[in-house]
Coordinates of C-alpha atoms in Angstrom, one line a residue:
M1 CA 91.4 103.2 79.9
L2 CA 93.7 100.7 81.8
R3 CA 96.8 101.8 83.2
G4 CA 99.6 100.7 84.4
V5 CA 101.1 101.9 88.2
R6 CA 104.4 100.7 89.6
G7 CA 105.5 100.6 92.9
A8 CA 108.5 98.8 94.7
I9 CA 110.3 98.7 98.4
T10 CA 112.8 97.5 100.0
I11 CA 112.9 95.8 103.3
E12 CA 116.0 94.8 105.7
E13 CA 114.5 91.9 107.0
N14 CA 112.8 89.1 105.6
T15 CA 110.1 88.1 108.3
E16 CA 106.2 88.1 107.8
S17 CA 105.4 91.4 110.0
V18 CA 108.5 93.1 108.1
I19 CA 107.1 92.2 104.4
V20 CA 103.5 92.6 105.4
E21 CA 104.2 96.4 106.7
A22 CA 106.4 97.5 103.8
T23 CA 104.4 96.2 101.5
K24 CA 101.0 98.3 102.9
R25 CA 103.2 101.4 102.9
M26 CA 104.1 101.3 99.5
M27 CA 100.2 100.4 98.7
D28 CA 98.9 102.8 101.0
E29 CA 101.1 105.6 99.1
L30 CA 100.1 104.7 95.8
I31 CA 96.6 104.6 96.6
S32 CA 96.8 108.4 97.9
L33 CA 99.1 109.7 95.4
N34 CA 96.4 108.4 92.4
E35 CA 93.5 108.2 94.1
L36 CA 93.0 104.3 94.1
E37 CA 89.8 103.0 94.4
A38 CA 89.7 99.1 94.5
D39 CA 86.5 98.5 92.7
K40 CA 88.5 100.6 89.4
V41 CA 91.4 97.9 90.1
A42 CA 91.1 94.9 87.4
S43 CA 94.4 93.1 89.4
V44 CA 97.9 93.5 91.3
F45 CA 101.1 91.8 90.6
I46 CA 103.7 91.2 93.3
S47 CA 106.8 90.1 92.8
V48 CA 109.6 89.3 95.6
T49 CA 113.0 89.0 94.8
E50 CA 114.3 85.7 95.3
E51 CA 115.6 86.2 99.0
I52 CA 112.1 87.1 100.2
D53 CA 110.3 84.0 101.2
A54 CA 108.7 84.6 105.3
A55 CA 105.9 85.6 103.1
F56 CA 103.3 86.5 100.5
P57 CA 102.9 89.9 100.1
A58 CA 100.1 90.0 98.7
K59 CA 98.7 89.7 102.2
A60 CA 99.1 93.4 103.1
L61 CA 96.1 94.2 100.5
R62 CA 94.0 92.2 102.6
L63 CA 94.2 94.6 105.5
L64 CA 93.4 97.9 103.1
D65 CA 89.5 98.2 103.2
G66 CA 87.6 97.0 100.3
W67 CA 90.4 95.0 98.5
T68 CA 89.0 91.9 99.5
Y69 CA 88.4 91.2 96.3
V70 CA 91.1 92.3 94.3
P71 CA 92.8 89.5 92.3
V72 CA 96.3 89.4 93.4
M73 CA 99.1 87.7 92.5
C74 CA 102.3 86.8 93.7
M75 CA 105.3 86.0 92.0
R76 CA 109.3 85.5 92.2
E77 CA 111.5 88.5 90.2
I78 CA 113.8 86.9 87.6
P79 CA 117.3 86.7 89.8
V80 CA 119.6 88.7 87.5
V81 CA 123.2 89.2 89.0
G82 CA 123.8 92.8 90.3
S83 CA 120.5 93.3 91.0
L84 CA 118.8 95.2 93.9
E85 CA 118.3 92.7 96.5
N86 CA 114.8 92.8 99.2
C87 CA 112.8 94.2 96.6
I88 CA 109.2 94.1 96.7
R89 CA 107.6 95.2 93.1
V90 CA 104.1 95.6 92.5
M91 CA 102.1 96.6 89.2
V92 CA 98.8 97.7 89.8
H93 CA 96.2 97.4 87.1
V94 CA 93.7 100.2 87.5
N95 CA 90.7 101.8 85.7
T96 CA 91.3 105.5 85.3
D97 CA 90.8 108.1 82.7
K98 CA 94.2 109.7 84.1
N99 CA 96.6 110.4 81.6
Q100 CA 100.3 108.6 82.0
E101 CA 101.9 111.1 82.7
D102 CA 99.5 111.5 85.8
I103 CA 100.5 108.2 87.3
H104 CA 102.0 108.8 90.1
H105 CA 105.1 105.3 90.5
V106 CA 106.0 105.1 93.9
Y107 CA 109.7 103.8 94.5
L108 CA 110.9 103.7 98.7
E109 CA 113.8 102.4 100.2
K110 CA 116.8 101.4 98.1
A111 CA 114.5 101.2 95.6
M112 CA 114.2 104.5 94.9
V113 CA 117.6 103.7 92.6
L114 CA 115.3 102.1 90.0
R115 CA 113.5 104.9 88.7
P116 CA 115.2 108.4 90.4
D117 CA 113.7 109.7 87.1
L118 CA 110.0 109.6 88.9
N119 CA 111.3 110.2 92.7
A120 CA 112.4 113.8 91.3

């Protein structure tokens, strides 16, 4: 069965090192909490808000052991007025036997406001 695992994190500085480090931190937590195995991941979509342009966050996934061949795509988030700024979001599509309610989504830093119901 294919499931989506969501995550988001905000950054304080638009630099390559900060973008890659924050994305890796978010992915490390998603992987750990959901026991994700790269060969069971179908694809990963990463979006960023429009002020993030110093690096592709997908670069962080190339730092993860075994994730070399996982298809990753970066895109820009829709610029909705009043939405959370400096935010990196991820959607991991994984083949798993877990039920929807057993998936652990990760919202870090200021991104916790996006889904406070999942941060309890």
